[in-house]
Amino acid sequence: MQVQEFVKDKLVCKVFSDRDSMGKCAADLIAERIRELLAKQSEVNMLFAAAPSQNDVIRHLVQEDVDWSRVTAFHMDEYVGLEKESPKSFKHYLENALFSKVNMKNVYYIGSGENTEEICDRYEKLIKEHPIDIVCLGIGENGHIAFNDPDVADFADKKVIKLVCLDEKCRRQQVNDKTFDTIDEVPKYAITLTVPTLVSAKYMYCVVPTSNKAEAVYHTMKDPVSREVPATILRTHPHAMMFTDLDSAQLLMKA
């Protein structure tokens, strides 16, 4: 159940009583948008985050009445240095949670090989051939979107996709999310779509549950728009919406 709503600049932030209702509402609105776009165009291009924060929305999204055979999917980042079929990769997460459960027209993975320049060139070409209609994302504990941590985020980035070094708070989040057991296991480098690529989407749906994200949610809504909190860029987007639960919105609701 939705319990509150905040608006800052162009960003609408909805607060729900629990994660399930948060995920259900987000999934309903995303599916409605897909159907609306498919009524006007032959296919829809979507970009997905891969993280435990997305579990609830994805679980409900796969149950929606959507013609997935007309949807092409991308994901927004991937670790560098993992084995090709590592269960800790974002490819593995999205395959298990989403892509194996619906009949997508196409699914394009970033890949995790050692030739990062070649990977970036290939994915940039694909993104340019399939302009993104909808992005489903989250926010990191350090305010990042995709792997655009504060020290590498560039709101005017000329690149579509790039190699980045992950900061310590970002790497520690992966342990907090129980994706890795220790910070030493978390890769130090990743390939990520850049901030301009993310916000080029026509519509953005950002799902951010749990108390670990309370500071990030607060700063996203309250701080100046800057790379210090990369997620603040959402407030400049004409069609962005953020979904939170009582835990992640706790500081915002006290402000």
Short mmCIF file of C-alpha atoms in Angstrom, two decimals:
data_model
loop_
_atom_site.label_atom_id
_atom_site.label_comp_id
_atom_site.label_asym_id
_atom_site.label_seq_id
_atom_site.Cartn_x
_atom_site.Cartn_y
_atom_site.Cartn_z
CA MET A 1 0.00 0.00 0.00
CA GLN A 2 1.28 3.46 -0.86
CA VAL A 3 1.57 5.61 2.26
CA GLN A 4 3.19 8.82 1.04
CA GLU A 5 4.52 10.63 -2.00
CA PHE A 6 7.26 13.22 -2.39
CA VAL A 7 8.10 15.35 -5.40
CA LYS A 8 11.44 17.08 -5.92
CA ASP A 9 12.01 18.93 -9.17
CA LYS A 10 10.73 16.45 -11.79
CA LEU A 11 11.18 13.29 -9.71
CA VAL A 12 8.19 11.59 -8.04
CA CYS A 13 9.09 9.39 -5.06
CA LYS A 14 6.42 6.96 -3.87
CA VAL A 15 6.64 5.37 -0.42
CA PHE A 16 5.01 1.99 0.27
CA SER A 17 4.27 0.11 3.45
CA ASP A 18 6.27 -2.94 2.38
CA ARG A 19 8.54 -4.27 -0.37
CA ASP A 20 5.89 -6.42 -1.99
CA SER A 21 3.43 -3.59 -2.60
CA MET A 22 6.32 -1.40 -3.74
CA GLY A 23 7.37 -4.01 -6.30
CA LYS A 24 3.81 -4.67 -7.42
CA CYS A 25 3.04 -1.01 -8.08
CA ALA A 26 6.32 -0.50 -9.94
CA ALA A 27 5.69 -3.60 -12.06
CA ASP A 28 2.11 -2.52 -12.84
CA LEU A 29 3.27 0.90 -14.03
CA ILE A 30 6.18 -0.49 -16.04
CA ALA A 31 3.93 -3.05 -17.75
CA GLU A 32 1.36 -0.36 -18.50
CA ARG A 33 4.08 1.75 -20.09
CA ILE A 34 5.33 -1.17 -22.20
CA ARG A 35 1.81 -1.83 -23.49
CA GLU A 36 1.31 1.87 -24.23
CA LEU A 37 4.55 2.05 -26.22
CA LEU A 38 3.82 -1.19 -28.09
CA ALA A 39 0.53 0.30 -29.22
CA LYS A 40 2.52 3.00 -31.01
CA GLN A 41 5.73 1.25 -32.09
CA SER A 42 6.83 -2.19 -33.26
CA GLU A 43 9.09 -2.98 -30.30
CA VAL A 44 10.33 -1.64 -26.97
CA ASN A 45 13.94 -1.47 -25.83
CA MET A 46 14.50 -1.89 -22.10
CA LEU A 47 17.46 -1.61 -19.77
CA PHE A 48 17.55 -3.56 -16.49
CA ALA A 49 19.57 -3.30 -13.28
CA ALA A 50 20.75 -6.52 -11.67
CA ALA A 51 20.67 -6.43 -7.87
CA PRO A 52 18.70 -7.85 -4.92
CA SER A 53 16.92 -4.49 -4.70
CA GLN A 54 15.18 -5.42 -7.95
CA ASN A 55 13.84 -8.78 -6.74
CA ASP A 56 10.35 -7.54 -5.90
CA VAL A 57 9.65 -5.58 -9.07
CA ILE A 58 11.04 -8.31 -11.32
CA ARG A 59 9.06 -11.02 -9.52
CA HIS A 60 5.85 -9.14 -10.26
CA LEU A 61 6.90 -7.97 -13.72
CA VAL A 62 7.25 -11.50 -15.11
CA GLN A 63 3.59 -12.11 -14.17
CA GLU A 64 2.32 -9.08 -16.09
CA ASP A 65 0.40 -9.32 -19.36
CA VAL A 66 3.11 -8.07 -21.71
CA ASP A 67 4.05 -9.13 -25.23
CA TRP A 68 7.68 -9.81 -24.35
CA SER A 69 8.32 -11.11 -27.88
CA ARG A 70 8.41 -7.45 -28.93
CA VAL A 71 10.83 -6.38 -26.19
CA THR A 72 14.62 -6.19 -26.54
CA ALA A 73 16.57 -6.18 -23.28
CA PHE A 74 19.93 -4.83 -22.16
CA HIS A 75 21.59 -4.69 -18.77
CA MET A 76 23.47 -1.72 -17.40
CA ASP A 77 26.72 -3.01 -15.96
CA GLU A 78 28.92 -6.04 -15.44
CA TYR A 79 31.99 -6.96 -13.41
CA VAL A 80 35.35 -7.37 -15.10
CA GLY A 81 37.37 -10.48 -14.33
CA LEU A 82 34.69 -12.99 -13.37
CA GLU A 83 34.58 -16.38 -15.04
CA LYS A 84 32.31 -16.45 -18.08
CA GLU A 85 29.44 -18.29 -16.37
CA SER A 86 30.02 -17.03 -12.84
CA PRO A 87 26.89 -17.20 -10.65
CA LYS A 88 27.96 -13.82 -9.22
CA SER A 89 27.68 -12.03 -12.56
CA PHE A 90 24.83 -9.69 -13.35
CA LYS A 91 24.14 -11.75 -16.46
CA HIS A 92 23.48 -14.75 -14.23
CA TYR A 93 21.14 -12.75 -11.97
CA LEU A 94 19.03 -11.44 -14.85
CA GLU A 95 18.90 -14.81 -16.61
CA ASN A 96 17.56 -16.49 -13.48
CA ALA A 97 15.24 -13.72 -12.32
CA LEU A 98 13.84 -12.46 -15.61
CA PHE A 99 15.10 -13.56 -19.00
CA SER A 100 14.51 -17.29 -18.45
CA LYS A 101 10.91 -16.60 -17.43
CA VAL A 102 9.69 -14.51 -20.37
CA ASN A 103 10.11 -14.76 -24.14
CA MET A 104 12.16 -11.68 -25.00
CA LYS A 105 12.72 -10.75 -28.62
CA ASN A 106 16.43 -10.20 -27.92
CA VAL A 107 18.66 -10.12 -24.86
CA TYR A 108 22.05 -8.45 -25.19
CA TYR A 109 24.67 -9.03 -22.49
CA ILE A 110 27.68 -6.83 -21.87
CA GLY A 111 30.00 -9.77 -21.27
CA SER A 112 32.93 -10.00 -18.88
CA GLY A 113 35.95 -10.87 -21.04
CA GLU A 114 39.35 -9.27 -20.69
CA ASN A 115 39.17 -7.16 -23.86
CA THR A 116 37.12 -4.38 -22.30
CA GLU A 117 37.62 -1.99 -25.20
CA GLU A 118 36.14 -4.49 -27.62
CA ILE A 119 33.24 -5.18 -25.24
CA CYS A 120 32.48 -1.46 -24.92
CA ASP A 121 32.65 -0.90 -28.68
CA ARG A 122 30.25 -3.79 -29.35
CA TYR A 123 27.73 -2.73 -26.72
CA GLU A 124 27.86 0.92 -27.72
CA LYS A 125 26.94 -0.08 -31.27
CA LEU A 126 24.00 -2.15 -29.99
CA ILE A 127 22.72 0.65 -27.74
CA LYS A 128 22.89 3.16 -30.58
CA GLU A 129 20.94 0.75 -32.79
CA HIS A 130 18.29 0.30 -30.06
CA PRO A 131 17.57 3.62 -28.30
CA ILE A 132 16.31 2.86 -24.81
CA ASP A 133 12.62 3.36 -24.11
CA ILE A 134 12.46 2.21 -20.48
CA VAL A 135 15.15 1.82 -17.84
CA CYS A 136 14.50 -0.13 -14.63
CA LEU A 137 17.17 0.78 -12.12
CA GLY A 138 18.10 1.12 -8.48
CA ILE A 139 20.37 3.38 -6.44
CA GLY A 140 23.55 2.29 -4.70
CA GLU A 141 24.39 2.99 -1.08
CA ASN A 142 26.81 5.67 -2.32
CA GLY A 143 24.14 7.17 -4.58
CA HIS A 144 25.43 5.57 -7.76
CA ILE A 145 23.27 4.61 -10.71
CA ALA A 146 24.60 1.61 -12.59
CA PHE A 147 28.29 1.65 -11.59
CA ASN A 148 28.63 5.40 -11.93
CA ASP A 149 30.10 5.99 -8.47
CA PRO A 150 30.56 9.63 -7.39
CA ASP A 151 34.23 9.76 -8.40
CA VAL A 152 33.60 8.49 -11.96
CA ALA A 153 30.08 9.79 -12.65
CA ASP A 154 29.99 12.37 -15.43
CA PHE A 155 26.68 13.99 -16.30
CA ALA A 156 28.15 15.16 -19.62
CA ASP A 157 30.01 11.95 -20.44
CA LYS A 158 30.71 11.57 -24.16
CA LYS A 159 30.94 7.79 -23.81
CA VAL A 160 27.99 5.42 -24.01
CA ILE A 161 29.69 2.75 -21.93
CA LYS A 162 33.03 2.66 -20.12
CA LEU A 163 35.42 0.81 -17.83
CA VAL A 164 35.36 2.08 -14.22
CA CYS A 165 37.15 1.41 -10.95
CA LEU A 166 34.63 0.70 -8.18
CA ASP A 167 34.94 2.69 -4.96
CA GLU A 168 35.11 0.97 -1.57
CA LYS A 169 31.56 1.81 -0.52
CA CYS A 170 30.22 0.38 -3.77
CA ARG A 171 32.27 -2.81 -3.32
CA ARG A 172 31.20 -3.13 0.30
CA GLN A 173 27.56 -2.90 -0.78
CA GLN A 174 28.03 -6.10 -2.76
CA VAL A 175 28.96 -7.81 0.52
CA ASN A 176 26.00 -6.19 2.30
CA ASP A 177 23.78 -7.55 -0.49
CA LYS A 178 25.32 -11.00 0.15
CA THR A 179 26.45 -11.25 -3.46
CA PHE A 180 30.00 -11.81 -2.21
CA ASP A 181 31.23 -13.08 1.15
CA THR A 182 34.09 -10.60 1.61
CA ILE A 183 35.14 -7.31 0.01
CA ASP A 184 38.34 -8.96 -1.24
CA GLU A 185 36.20 -11.17 -3.48
CA VAL A 186 34.43 -8.21 -5.11
CA PRO A 187 36.01 -7.24 -8.45
CA LYS A 188 37.67 -3.83 -8.47
CA TYR A 189 36.63 -3.01 -12.03
CA ALA A 190 33.40 -3.08 -13.98
CA ILE A 191 31.94 -1.97 -17.28
CA THR A 192 29.00 0.39 -16.97
CA LEU A 193 26.65 2.37 -19.14
CA THR A 194 27.27 6.06 -18.49
CA VAL A 195 24.92 8.55 -16.86
CA PRO A 196 23.86 10.19 -20.17
CA THR A 197 23.07 6.76 -21.60
CA LEU A 198 20.83 5.93 -18.64
CA VAL A 199 18.94 9.23 -18.70
CA SER A 200 18.51 9.05 -22.48
CA ALA A 201 15.68 6.60 -21.81
CA LYS A 202 12.17 7.91 -22.37
CA TYR A 203 11.02 6.59 -18.98
CA MET A 204 12.91 5.71 -15.78
CA TYR A 205 11.58 3.52 -12.96
CA CYS A 206 13.85 3.40 -9.93
CA VAL A 207 13.17 0.82 -7.19
CA VAL A 208 15.04 1.35 -3.90
CA PRO A 209 14.06 -0.73 -0.82
CA THR A 210 15.76 -1.47 2.56
CA SER A 211 17.30 0.62 5.32
CA ASN A 212 20.76 0.30 3.72
CA LYS A 213 19.52 2.74 1.07
CA ALA A 214 17.92 5.27 3.44
CA GLU A 215 20.78 7.76 3.19
CA ALA A 216 20.95 7.39 -0.60
CA VAL A 217 17.21 8.04 -0.94
CA TYR A 218 17.40 11.06 1.35
CA HIS A 219 20.37 12.61 -0.47
CA THR A 220 18.83 11.88 -3.88
CA MET A 221 15.79 13.94 -2.94
CA LYS A 222 17.44 16.62 -0.79
CA ASP A 223 20.97 17.33 -2.07
CA PRO A 224 21.89 19.57 -5.01
CA VAL A 225 21.94 17.83 -8.38
CA SER A 226 25.58 16.85 -8.77
CA ARG A 227 27.94 13.93 -9.29
CA GLU A 228 28.43 13.82 -5.50
CA VAL A 229 25.14 11.92 -5.49
CA PRO A 230 24.82 10.60 -9.06
CA ALA A 231 21.18 9.57 -8.53
CA THR A 232 20.19 13.25 -8.19
CA ILE A 233 20.29 13.37 -12.01
CA LEU A 234 16.92 11.57 -11.89
CA ARG A 235 15.38 14.84 -10.74
CA THR A 236 16.12 16.38 -14.14
CA HIS A 237 14.37 13.64 -16.13
CA PRO A 238 10.86 14.44 -17.42
CA HIS A 239 9.52 10.92 -16.79
CA ALA A 240 11.30 9.47 -13.75
CA MET A 241 9.70 7.78 -10.77
CA MET A 242 11.23 6.31 -7.61
CA PHE A 243 9.66 3.53 -5.51
CA THR A 244 10.68 3.07 -1.86
CA ASP A 245 9.54 1.21 1.21
CA LEU A 246 9.25 2.51 4.78
CA ASP A 247 12.82 1.43 5.52
CA SER A 248 14.49 3.16 2.60
CA ALA A 249 12.34 6.29 2.98
CA GLN A 250 12.73 6.60 6.76
CA LEU A 251 15.09 9.62 6.70
CA LEU A 252 13.11 11.32 3.97
CA MET A 253 9.91 10.99 5.96
CA LYS A 254 11.54 12.49 9.06
CA ALA A 255 12.94 15.50 7.19
#
